[in-house]
Amino acid sequence: MRNPCTILLLLIPLCSQARTLVVDVVSDEVFQPDFLGDAPNFGAFITYNDELYFTASIGQEPLGHPSHRLFKTDGETLTRFEVDPGFHIGTQFVEFQGSLYFRGDSGNGIELFRTDGVDLVEYDLSDDESGSWPRNFEVVGDRLYFGANRLGSDGTGGPSLMVLQDSVGSVVADVQVDTSYAWHASVDDTLYFSANGSDGYEVYRTDGQDVSLVVDANPGPGGSNPRPEGVLNDAFYFTAEDAGGRALYRATPESVAQVLSSDVRLSAGLRDFGGRLYFSADRGSGYELQQTDGGEVRQFDLNPGPQSSNPLTYGGAVLNGQLLLPATGPEGAALFVFSELGDLVRRIDIGDSQRPSAVYFQEAHGSLYFSVLGDGVARLYRTDGFSAEEIYSPPEVAGRRFISVYDSESLGGALFVPATTEGGDGLLRITEMEVEVLDLLPGQARSYPRNLEALGDQLVFMANGPDGESVYRLDGDGIHELLRTTPYLTDIYGNGLLAPGATTTRFVRFQDQLLFLANTPKGFQLFRIQAVPEPTTLHAAAIALVGCVPRRWRRSRSQ
């Protein structure tokens, strides 16, 4: 006899879990506006031992300057260190040999501090009540270099280049280190720096023990006012002035050579690509593009004739292994494309007859998106490295039109760009196929969307709502307010007239959170935004199991 078949129905719970954005306060700590009465200073961020360190203003000193403190957070709690790292005085943090070093003031003047995240160690490098003012930290191998003012109790001493090894500081040279630029050149364990010696400010180098002058670019007491330009192919490049102007130099631990003489007028902004430096200089035919690998300098006349091409070497971008540089060509604004071998492979005319004065790039969908400010109007373009097309020109609304590629953000296969729309300030949602205009806050012409950040599958940004600054999120269902800040009035311009003060700071991304300061009825507090799972939804799924059950088994169950 055939065995009958039995169907078993099992109900299996399935979990369907989405994530939502939650904003909450990290700590009860209250921060104070800066000395102008605007939003608190909030910056100098560094991540150390999986915690975020930053400095923020907490009040005013007797002379009206803001007082700051060092803080750290793991995203859940906030810890305050009773030392003022400053803000306007140039806060600097550097991680070295497992510890965090920074300058700060605990009441004994501005000195060097070290922390392991728990304890603070202060280096008392000067007997002067104002401290040693350590600055320009630079790690080279197993050494930490910095400048400091070392004065003894008898007033002797002065500016020095210091080096720290194995937590012990020593003097390398009694020279005044230039603080105008961040000297960060390390070649073959050699530090290059600018200092004021007997011949004024010139470039020096040291291995931590011996110090030597690289070149006396401007003989005499006047100095050459050198500027660092970067490291390329194991050589340090810098510019320096002499009687004829500013020249470009290339230095190694063994030699120094003048790459371009001072009778050539150099423009600021050197670009490194493919083992070559790109920069702008006038060699008698206007400002044109120059290129060098440390040897001969090659000139590209991008705009033949007496007119300069004015290449924006500081504003270029790399796409598919090629360098795209904005400049003025024969037909107006253009992108000039260079290969990794240094060859000019094509010119992409943008179609704007004006000289580009500002260009910002953002890569998405295998293309570069950029805005060009020509005749006072910023237009949005897209290029694949072969051609370019204008994809959006903002209308003028309430006397304003703008595009902020600089503040754009990618999310879900789309690029979001703040821009003026017909309804006022809004967002552009750009895909490979279309440009969609999103009017953020109808009736709010100047909402000024900014600080765009992708978090989870949603877009977070700040904007000016009808009642002041708010934090918003954008998802598939539209725009939602996450946090409304508390407005206040302040004499921000110092003319006795009250004006609205900023009630938020920029976002800083830490792990999977966005941190920022926002004004509340209590004052400015530290907030976090994070994506958290929504409550679990259970669904029942019926699964049919069909099988032939033996007769004996069926009988035994029936007995």
PDB file of C-alpha atoms in Angstrom, residues 274-556:
ATOM      1  CA  GLY A 274      52.718  62.072 -12.914  1.00  0.00           C
ATOM      2  CA  GLY A 275      56.085  62.941 -11.364  1.00  0.00           C
ATOM      3  CA  ARG A 276      55.971  66.492 -12.751  1.00  0.00           C
ATOM      4  CA  LEU A 277      55.206  69.927 -11.380  1.00  0.00           C
ATOM      5  CA  TYR A 278      52.710  72.151 -13.170  1.00  0.00           C
ATOM      6  CA  PHE A 279      52.652  75.867 -12.424  1.00  0.00           C
ATOM      7  CA  SER A 280      51.944  79.250 -13.986  1.00  0.00           C
ATOM      8  CA  ALA A 281      54.673  81.757 -14.892  1.00  0.00           C
ATOM      9  CA  ASP A 282      55.252  84.733 -17.160  1.00  0.00           C
ATOM     10  CA  ARG A 283      58.413  84.235 -19.200  1.00  0.00           C
ATOM     11  CA  GLY A 284      57.762  87.245 -21.421  1.00  0.00           C
ATOM     12  CA  SER A 285      54.607  86.131 -23.246  1.00  0.00           C
ATOM     13  CA  GLY A 286      52.053  86.345 -20.448  1.00  0.00           C
ATOM     14  CA  TYR A 287      51.194  83.846 -17.737  1.00  0.00           C
ATOM     15  CA  GLU A 288      51.345  80.393 -19.318  1.00  0.00           C
ATOM     16  CA  LEU A 289      51.555  76.824 -18.094  1.00  0.00           C
ATOM     17  CA  GLN A 290      54.980  75.484 -17.088  1.00  0.00           C
ATOM     18  CA  GLN A 291      55.959  71.870 -16.493  1.00  0.00           C
ATOM     19  CA  THR A 292      59.082  70.296 -15.039  1.00  0.00           C
ATOM     20  CA  ASP A 293      60.317  67.000 -13.618  1.00  0.00           C
ATOM     21  CA  GLY A 294      63.206  68.812 -11.940  1.00  0.00           C
ATOM     22  CA  GLY A 295      65.243  69.317 -15.087  1.00  0.00           C
ATOM     23  CA  GLU A 296      64.293  71.464 -18.056  1.00  0.00           C
ATOM     24  CA  VAL A 297      61.148  73.583 -17.760  1.00  0.00           C
ATOM     25  CA  ARG A 298      58.680  73.098 -20.610  1.00  0.00           C
ATOM     26  CA  GLN A 299      56.186  75.847 -21.495  1.00  0.00           C
ATOM     27  CA  PHE A 300      52.726  75.284 -22.994  1.00  0.00           C
ATOM     28  CA  ASP A 301      51.313  78.351 -24.740  1.00  0.00           C
ATOM     29  CA  LEU A 302      47.655  77.489 -24.173  1.00  0.00           C
ATOM     30  CA  ASN A 303      46.416  80.812 -25.522  1.00  0.00           C
ATOM     31  CA  PRO A 304      48.707  81.793 -28.422  1.00  0.00           C
ATOM     32  CA  GLY A 305      49.260  85.508 -28.828  1.00  0.00           C
ATOM     33  CA  PRO A 306      49.848  88.352 -26.376  1.00  0.00           C
ATOM     34  CA  GLN A 307      47.037  87.304 -24.024  1.00  0.00           C
ATOM     35  CA  SER A 308      47.771  85.110 -21.007  1.00  0.00           C
ATOM     36  CA  SER A 309      46.092  81.743 -20.536  1.00  0.00           C
ATOM     37  CA  ASN A 310      46.243  82.135 -16.737  1.00  0.00           C
ATOM     38  CA  PRO A 311      46.129  78.404 -15.920  1.00  0.00           C
ATOM     39  CA  LEU A 312      44.554  77.594 -12.571  1.00  0.00           C
ATOM     40  CA  THR A 313      47.011  74.926 -11.475  1.00  0.00           C
ATOM     41  CA  TYR A 314      45.589  74.944  -7.954  1.00  0.00           C
ATOM     42  CA  GLY A 315      42.114  74.162  -9.336  1.00  0.00           C
ATOM     43  CA  GLY A 316      42.776  71.113 -11.496  1.00  0.00           C
ATOM     44  CA  ALA A 317      41.397  67.611 -11.115  1.00  0.00           C
ATOM     45  CA  VAL A 318      42.349  64.061 -12.118  1.00  0.00           C
ATOM     46  CA  LEU A 319      39.939  61.858 -14.089  1.00  0.00           C
ATOM     47  CA  ASN A 320      40.739  58.420 -15.530  1.00  0.00           C
ATOM     48  CA  GLY A 321      44.477  58.916 -15.083  1.00  0.00           C
ATOM     49  CA  GLN A 322      44.555  62.308 -16.776  1.00  0.00           C
ATOM     50  CA  LEU A 323      45.018  65.816 -15.382  1.00  0.00           C
ATOM     51  CA  LEU A 324      42.433  68.451 -16.314  1.00  0.00           C
ATOM     52  CA  LEU A 325      43.557  72.055 -15.839  1.00  0.00           C
ATOM     53  CA  PRO A 326      41.266  75.086 -16.284  1.00  0.00           C
ATOM     54  CA  ALA A 327      42.684  77.979 -18.326  1.00  0.00           C
ATOM     55  CA  THR A 328      41.748  80.510 -20.985  1.00  0.00           C
ATOM     56  CA  GLY A 329      42.130  79.154 -24.494  1.00  0.00           C
ATOM     57  CA  PRO A 330      41.609  80.711 -27.950  1.00  0.00           C
ATOM     58  CA  GLU A 331      37.832  80.224 -27.618  1.00  0.00           C
ATOM     59  CA  GLY A 332      37.550  81.293 -23.976  1.00  0.00           C
ATOM     60  CA  ALA A 333      37.409  79.147 -20.858  1.00  0.00           C
ATOM     61  CA  ALA A 334      38.636  75.601 -21.453  1.00  0.00           C
ATOM     62  CA  LEU A 335      39.958  72.455 -19.811  1.00  0.00           C
ATOM     63  CA  PHE A 336      43.373  71.260 -20.944  1.00  0.00           C
ATOM     64  CA  VAL A 337      43.932  67.525 -20.571  1.00  0.00           C
ATOM     65  CA  PHE A 338      47.397  66.087 -19.849  1.00  0.00           C
ATOM     66  CA  SER A 339      48.506  62.449 -19.796  1.00  0.00           C
ATOM     67  CA  GLU A 340      50.637  60.912 -17.037  1.00  0.00           C
ATOM     68  CA  LEU A 341      53.595  61.262 -19.423  1.00  0.00           C
ATOM     69  CA  GLY A 342      53.144  65.019 -19.401  1.00  0.00           C
ATOM     70  CA  ASP A 343      51.734  65.388 -22.928  1.00  0.00           C
ATOM     71  CA  LEU A 344      48.872  67.737 -23.780  1.00  0.00           C
ATOM     72  CA  VAL A 345      46.310  65.389 -25.347  1.00  0.00           C
ATOM     73  CA  ARG A 346      43.294  67.648 -25.925  1.00  0.00           C
ATOM     74  CA  ARG A 347      41.540  70.933 -25.237  1.00  0.00           C
ATOM     75  CA  ILE A 348      37.925  70.927 -24.070  1.00  0.00           C
ATOM     76  CA  ASP A 349      36.213  74.241 -24.751  1.00  0.00           C
ATOM     77  CA  ILE A 350      33.707  75.046 -22.056  1.00  0.00           C
ATOM     78  CA  GLY A 351      31.764  77.550 -24.108  1.00  0.00           C
ATOM     79  CA  ASP A 352      32.132  80.476 -21.733  1.00  0.00           C
ATOM     80  CA  SER A 353      33.886  83.400 -23.371  1.00  0.00           C
ATOM     81  CA  GLN A 354      35.083  84.751 -20.051  1.00  0.00           C
ATOM     82  CA  ARG A 355      38.261  83.856 -18.201  1.00  0.00           C
ATOM     83  CA  PRO A 356      37.493  81.297 -15.455  1.00  0.00           C
ATOM     84  CA  SER A 357      38.173  82.916 -12.096  1.00  0.00           C
ATOM     85  CA  ALA A 358      37.102  80.006  -9.893  1.00  0.00           C
ATOM     86  CA  VAL A 359      36.609  76.318 -10.715  1.00  0.00           C
ATOM     87  CA  TYR A 360      35.585  73.555  -8.312  1.00  0.00           C
ATOM     88  CA  PHE A 361      35.380  69.875  -9.262  1.00  0.00           C
ATOM     89  CA  GLN A 362      33.395  66.907  -7.940  1.00  0.00           C
ATOM     90  CA  GLU A 363      33.616  63.396  -9.400  1.00  0.00           C
ATOM     91  CA  ALA A 364      30.473  61.293  -9.820  1.00  0.00           C
ATOM     92  CA  HIS A 365      29.187  58.701 -12.340  1.00  0.00           C
ATOM     93  CA  GLY A 366      32.630  58.529 -13.959  1.00  0.00           C
ATOM     94  CA  SER A 367      32.474  62.226 -14.863  1.00  0.00           C
ATOM     95  CA  LEU A 368      33.652  65.486 -13.355  1.00  0.00           C
ATOM     96  CA  TYR A 369      31.099  68.104 -12.396  1.00  0.00           C
ATOM     97  CA  PHE A 370      32.347  71.645 -12.055  1.00  0.00           C
ATOM     98  CA  SER A 371      31.188  75.220 -11.900  1.00  0.00           C
ATOM     99  CA  VAL A 372      32.863  78.046 -13.749  1.00  0.00           C
ATOM    100  CA  LEU A 373      32.514  81.616 -12.593  1.00  0.00           C
ATOM    101  CA  GLY A 374      32.801  83.687 -15.759  1.00  0.00           C
ATOM    102  CA  ASP A 375      30.905  86.944 -16.253  1.00  0.00           C
ATOM    103  CA  GLY A 376      29.758  87.025 -12.650  1.00  0.00           C
ATOM    104  CA  VAL A 377      27.530  83.973 -13.153  1.00  0.00           C
ATOM    105  CA  ALA A 378      28.398  80.457 -11.983  1.00  0.00           C
ATOM    106  CA  ARG A 379      27.299  77.747 -14.412  1.00  0.00           C
ATOM    107  CA  LEU A 380      27.385  74.007 -13.853  1.00  0.00           C
ATOM    108  CA  TYR A 381      29.167  71.739 -16.365  1.00  0.00           C
ATOM    109  CA  ARG A 382      29.904  68.057 -16.780  1.00  0.00           C
ATOM    110  CA  THR A 383      32.855  66.444 -18.554  1.00  0.00           C
ATOM    111  CA  ASP A 384      33.953  62.887 -19.277  1.00  0.00           C
ATOM    112  CA  GLY A 385      37.471  64.067 -20.170  1.00  0.00           C
ATOM    113  CA  PHE A 386      36.650  64.298 -23.880  1.00  0.00           C
ATOM    114  CA  SER A 387      33.940  66.949 -24.093  1.00  0.00           C
ATOM    115  CA  ALA A 388      31.979  69.223 -21.767  1.00  0.00           C
ATOM    116  CA  GLU A 389      28.353  70.276 -21.587  1.00  0.00           C
ATOM    117  CA  GLU A 390      26.535  72.924 -19.593  1.00  0.00           C
ATOM    118  CA  ILE A 391      23.835  71.208 -17.547  1.00  0.00           C
ATOM    119  CA  TYR A 392      22.503  74.018 -15.354  1.00  0.00           C
ATOM    120  CA  SER A 393      22.512  77.810 -15.221  1.00  0.00           C
ATOM    121  CA  PRO A 394      20.940  79.207 -12.044  1.00  0.00           C
ATOM    122  CA  PRO A 395      18.235  81.877 -12.278  1.00  0.00           C
ATOM    123  CA  GLU A 396      18.473  85.077 -10.279  1.00  0.00           C
ATOM    124  CA  VAL A 397      16.072  84.984  -7.336  1.00  0.00           C
ATOM    125  CA  ALA A 398      15.906  87.665  -4.662  1.00  0.00           C
ATOM    126  CA  GLY A 399      19.048  89.252  -6.079  1.00  0.00           C
ATOM    127  CA  ARG A 400      21.091  86.089  -5.772  1.00  0.00           C
ATOM    128  CA  ARG A 401      22.163  83.088  -7.848  1.00  0.00           C
ATOM    129  CA  PHE A 402      24.720  80.519  -6.913  1.00  0.00           C
ATOM    130  CA  ILE A 403      26.005  76.974  -7.370  1.00  0.00           C
ATOM    131  CA  SER A 404      28.127  75.328  -4.694  1.00  0.00           C
ATOM    132  CA  VAL A 405      29.931  72.306  -6.147  1.00  0.00           C
ATOM    133  CA  TYR A 406      32.330  72.686  -3.233  1.00  0.00           C
ATOM    134  CA  ASP A 407      29.509  71.707  -0.844  1.00  0.00           C
ATOM    135  CA  SER A 408      28.081  68.870  -2.968  1.00  0.00           C
ATOM    136  CA  GLU A 409      27.568  65.287  -1.794  1.00  0.00           C
ATOM    137  CA  SER A 410      26.929  61.915  -3.468  1.00  0.00           C
ATOM    138  CA  LEU A 411      24.171  59.587  -2.284  1.00  0.00           C
ATOM    139  CA  GLY A 412      22.349  56.668  -3.864  1.00  0.00           C
ATOM    140  CA  GLY A 413      23.838  57.103  -7.317  1.00  0.00           C
ATOM    141  CA  ALA A 414      23.035  60.823  -7.428  1.00  0.00           C
ATOM    142  CA  LEU A 415      25.056  63.980  -6.852  1.00  0.00           C
ATOM    143  CA  PHE A 416      23.337  66.673  -4.775  1.00  0.00           C
ATOM    144  CA  VAL A 417      24.475  70.257  -5.399  1.00  0.00           C
ATOM    145  CA  PRO A 418      23.181  73.389  -3.594  1.00  0.00           C
ATOM    146  CA  ALA A 419      22.014  75.951  -6.160  1.00  0.00           C
ATOM    147  CA  THR A 420      19.532  78.720  -6.811  1.00  0.00           C
ATOM    148  CA  THR A 421      16.297  77.441  -8.372  1.00  0.00           C
ATOM    149  CA  GLU A 422      13.131  79.171  -9.575  1.00  0.00           C
ATOM    150  CA  GLY A 423      11.704  78.772  -6.086  1.00  0.00           C
ATOM    151  CA  GLY A 424      14.777  80.160  -4.350  1.00  0.00           C
ATOM    152  CA  ASP A 425      17.713  78.292  -2.848  1.00  0.00           C
ATOM    153  CA  GLY A 426      17.412  74.555  -3.410  1.00  0.00           C
ATOM    154  CA  LEU A 427      19.237  71.398  -4.397  1.00  0.00           C
ATOM    155  CA  LEU A 428      20.057  69.804  -7.726  1.00  0.00           C
ATOM    156  CA  ARG A 429      19.756  66.022  -7.824  1.00  0.00           C
ATOM    157  CA  ILE A 430      22.008  64.944 -10.675  1.00  0.00           C
ATOM    158  CA  THR A 431      22.161  61.469 -12.191  1.00  0.00           C
ATOM    159  CA  GLU A 432      23.738  60.265 -15.407  1.00  0.00           C
ATOM    160  CA  MET A 433      20.452  60.877 -17.208  1.00  0.00           C
ATOM    161  CA  GLU A 434      18.898  64.015 -15.732  1.00  0.00           C
ATOM    162  CA  VAL A 435      19.130  67.073 -13.507  1.00  0.00           C
ATOM    163  CA  GLU A 436      16.221  67.248 -11.066  1.00  0.00           C
ATOM    164  CA  VAL A 437      15.510  70.523  -9.273  1.00  0.00           C
ATOM    165  CA  LEU A 438      14.421  70.225  -5.617  1.00  0.00           C
ATOM    166  CA  ASP A 439      12.791  73.292  -4.072  1.00  0.00           C
ATOM    167  CA  LEU A 440      13.607  72.843  -0.420  1.00  0.00           C
ATOM    168  CA  LEU A 441      11.469  75.291   1.510  1.00  0.00           C
ATOM    169  CA  PRO A 442       8.691  76.895  -0.559  1.00  0.00           C
ATOM    170  CA  GLY A 443       8.429  80.589   0.199  1.00  0.00           C
ATOM    171  CA  GLN A 444      11.924  80.677   1.743  1.00  0.00           C
ATOM    172  CA  ALA A 445      13.960  82.268  -1.065  1.00  0.00           C
ATOM    173  CA  ARG A 446      17.253  82.366   0.840  1.00  0.00           C
ATOM    174  CA  SER A 447      17.411  79.079   2.703  1.00  0.00           C
ATOM    175  CA  TYR A 448      21.137  78.682   1.903  1.00  0.00           C
ATOM    176  CA  PRO A 449      21.459  74.847   2.037  1.00  0.00           C
ATOM    177  CA  ARG A 450      24.944  73.875   3.168  1.00  0.00           C
ATOM    178  CA  ASN A 451      27.092  71.271   4.903  1.00  0.00           C
ATOM    179  CA  LEU A 452      25.671  68.365   2.890  1.00  0.00           C
ATOM    180  CA  GLU A 453      26.541  64.940   4.316  1.00  0.00           C
ATOM    181  CA  ALA A 454      25.346  61.441   3.410  1.00  0.00           C
ATOM    182  CA  LEU A 455      24.414  59.352   6.436  1.00  0.00           C
ATOM    183  CA  GLY A 456      22.955  55.913   5.886  1.00  0.00           C
ATOM    184  CA  ASP A 457      20.585  56.192   2.932  1.00  0.00           C
ATOM    185  CA  GLN A 458      19.632  59.806   3.688  1.00  0.00           C
ATOM    186  CA  LEU A 459      21.076  63.261   3.054  1.00  0.00           C
ATOM    187  CA  VAL A 460      21.650  65.582   6.008  1.00  0.00           C
ATOM    188  CA  PHE A 461      22.180  69.316   5.605  1.00  0.00           C
ATOM    189  CA  MET A 462      21.685  72.680   7.289  1.00  0.00           C
ATOM    190  CA  ALA A 463      19.465  75.451   5.960  1.00  0.00           C
ATOM    191  CA  ASN A 464      17.762  78.652   7.062  1.00  0.00           C
ATOM    192  CA  GLY A 465      14.145  77.870   7.795  1.00  0.00           C
ATOM    193  CA  PRO A 466      11.319  80.301   8.565  1.00  0.00           C
ATOM    194  CA  ASP A 467      12.341  80.425  12.239  1.00  0.00           C
ATOM    195  CA  GLY A 468      16.116  80.389  11.864  1.00  0.00           C
ATOM    196  CA  GLU A 469      18.723  77.705  11.231  1.00  0.00           C
ATOM    197  CA  SER A 470      17.630  74.081  11.233  1.00  0.00           C
ATOM    198  CA  VAL A 471      19.087  70.678  10.440  1.00  0.00           C
ATOM    199  CA  TYR A 472      17.181  68.722   7.799  1.00  0.00           C
ATOM    200  CA  ARG A 473      17.214  65.267   6.283  1.00  0.00           C
ATOM    201  CA  LEU A 474      16.189  64.262   2.786  1.00  0.00           C
ATOM    202  CA  ASP A 475      14.862  60.790   1.984  1.00  0.00           C
ATOM    203  CA  GLY A 476      12.576  59.251  -0.613  1.00  0.00           C
ATOM    204  CA  ASP A 477       9.526  60.787   1.060  1.00  0.00           C
ATOM    205  CA  GLY A 478      10.776  64.370   1.043  1.00  0.00           C
ATOM    206  CA  ILE A 479      12.459  66.839   3.395  1.00  0.00           C
ATOM    207  CA  HIS A 480      12.093  66.536   7.170  1.00  0.00           C
ATOM    208  CA  GLU A 481      13.334  68.760   9.976  1.00  0.00           C
ATOM    209  CA  LEU A 482      15.682  66.976  12.379  1.00  0.00           C
ATOM    210  CA  LEU A 483      16.584  69.821  14.730  1.00  0.00           C
ATOM    211  CA  ARG A 484      15.447  73.427  15.072  1.00  0.00           C
ATOM    212  CA  THR A 485      18.036  75.618  16.776  1.00  0.00           C
ATOM    213  CA  THR A 486      17.402  78.542  19.110  1.00  0.00           C
ATOM    214  CA  PRO A 487      17.992  81.948  17.457  1.00  0.00           C
ATOM    215  CA  TYR A 488      19.683  84.841  19.243  1.00  0.00           C
ATOM    216  CA  LEU A 489      20.857  88.383  18.491  1.00  0.00           C
ATOM    217  CA  THR A 490      24.416  89.641  18.853  1.00  0.00           C
ATOM    218  CA  ASP A 491      26.559  92.653  17.968  1.00  0.00           C
ATOM    219  CA  ILE A 492      28.592  90.553  15.550  1.00  0.00           C
ATOM    220  CA  TYR A 493      29.873  93.531  13.554  1.00  0.00           C
ATOM    221  CA  GLY A 494      30.833  95.561  16.617  1.00  0.00           C
ATOM    222  CA  ASN A 495      28.823  98.609  15.535  1.00  0.00           C
ATOM    223  CA  GLY A 496      26.209  98.469  18.272  1.00  0.00           C
ATOM    224  CA  LEU A 497      23.560  97.007  15.962  1.00  0.00           C
ATOM    225  CA  LEU A 498      22.178  93.603  16.837  1.00  0.00           C
ATOM    226  CA  ALA A 499      21.978  90.937  14.146  1.00  0.00           C
ATOM    227  CA  PRO A 500      21.144  87.213  14.157  1.00  0.00           C
ATOM    228  CA  GLY A 501      24.107  85.076  15.185  1.00  0.00           C
ATOM    229  CA  ALA A 502      24.991  81.715  13.681  1.00  0.00           C
ATOM    230  CA  THR A 503      23.334  78.934  15.668  1.00  0.00           C
ATOM    231  CA  THR A 504      25.213  75.947  14.207  1.00  0.00           C
ATOM    232  CA  THR A 505      28.750  74.928  13.345  1.00  0.00           C
ATOM    233  CA  ARG A 506      29.783  72.683  10.474  1.00  0.00           C
ATOM    234  CA  PHE A 507      29.360  68.928  10.726  1.00  0.00           C
ATOM    235  CA  VAL A 508      32.391  66.817  11.512  1.00  0.00           C
ATOM    236  CA  ARG A 509      32.180  63.134  10.598  1.00  0.00           C
ATOM    237  CA  PHE A 510      33.351  60.758  13.299  1.00  0.00           C
ATOM    238  CA  GLN A 511      32.966  57.026  12.761  1.00  0.00           C
ATOM    239  CA  ASP A 512      29.297  56.608  11.691  1.00  0.00           C
ATOM    240  CA  GLN A 513      28.106  59.848  13.262  1.00  0.00           C
ATOM    241  CA  LEU A 514      27.890  63.538  12.440  1.00  0.00           C
ATOM    242  CA  LEU A 515      28.916  65.841  15.309  1.00  0.00           C
ATOM    243  CA  PHE A 516      28.222  69.571  15.533  1.00  0.00           C
ATOM    244  CA  LEU A 517      27.441  72.381  17.972  1.00  0.00           C
ATOM    245  CA  ALA A 518      23.966  73.934  17.957  1.00  0.00           C
ATOM    246  CA  ASN A 519      22.310  76.590  20.081  1.00  0.00           C
ATOM    247  CA  THR A 520      19.568  75.491  22.499  1.00  0.00           C
ATOM    248  CA  PRO A 521      17.740  77.318  25.308  1.00  0.00           C
ATOM    249  CA  LYS A 522      20.627  76.206  27.530  1.00  0.00           C
ATOM    250  CA  GLY A 523      23.282  77.509  25.134  1.00  0.00           C
ATOM    251  CA  PHE A 524      25.447  75.767  22.542  1.00  0.00           C
ATOM    252  CA  GLN A 525      25.695  72.021  23.058  1.00  0.00           C
ATOM    253  CA  LEU A 526      27.362  69.111  21.279  1.00  0.00           C
ATOM    254  CA  PHE A 527      24.932  67.078  19.165  1.00  0.00           C
ATOM    255  CA  ARG A 528      25.296  63.876  17.218  1.00  0.00           C
ATOM    256  CA  ILE A 529      23.291  62.425  14.356  1.00  0.00           C
ATOM    257  CA  GLN A 530      23.396  58.695  13.773  1.00  0.00           C
ATOM    258  CA  ALA A 531      21.488  56.083  11.798  1.00  0.00           C
ATOM    259  CA  VAL A 532      19.847  53.608  14.177  1.00  0.00           C
ATOM    260  CA  PRO A 533      17.676  50.554  13.426  1.00  0.00           C
ATOM    261  CA  GLU A 534      13.941  51.112  13.529  1.00  0.00           C
ATOM    262  CA  PRO A 535      11.834  48.802  15.744  1.00  0.00           C
ATOM    263  CA  THR A 536      11.787  45.340  14.249  1.00  0.00           C
ATOM    264  CA  THR A 537       8.707  44.377  12.230  1.00  0.00           C
ATOM    265  CA  LEU A 538       7.794  40.695  12.245  1.00  0.00           C
ATOM    266  CA  HIS A 539       6.167  39.062   9.251  1.00  0.00           C
ATOM    267  CA  ALA A 540       4.935  35.434   9.099  1.00  0.00           C
ATOM    268  CA  ALA A 541       5.985  33.322   6.155  1.00  0.00           C
ATOM    269  CA  ALA A 542       4.298  29.988   5.476  1.00  0.00           C
ATOM    270  CA  ILE A 543       6.634  27.289   4.246  1.00  0.00           C
ATOM    271  CA  ALA A 544       5.067  24.061   2.998  1.00  0.00           C
ATOM    272  CA  LEU A 545       6.981  20.876   3.630  1.00  0.00           C
ATOM    273  CA  VAL A 546       5.671  17.942   1.669  1.00  0.00           C
ATOM    274  CA  GLY A 547       6.778  14.430   2.511  1.00  0.00           C
ATOM    275  CA  CYS A 548       5.606  10.840   2.705  1.00  0.00           C
ATOM    276  CA  VAL A 549       5.184   9.886   6.348  1.00  0.00           C
ATOM    277  CA  PRO A 550       5.701   6.198   7.245  1.00  0.00           C
ATOM    278  CA  ARG A 551       2.577   4.394   8.498  1.00  0.00           C
ATOM    279  CA  ARG A 552       4.216   3.253  11.737  1.00  0.00           C
ATOM    280  CA  TRP A 553       5.135   6.811  12.626  1.00  0.00           C
ATOM    281  CA  ARG A 554       1.582   7.978  12.008  1.00  0.00           C
ATOM    282  CA  ARG A 555       0.165   5.173  14.088  1.00  0.00           C
ATOM    283  CA  SER A 556       2.501   5.721  17.000  1.00  0.00           C
TER     284      SER A 556
END
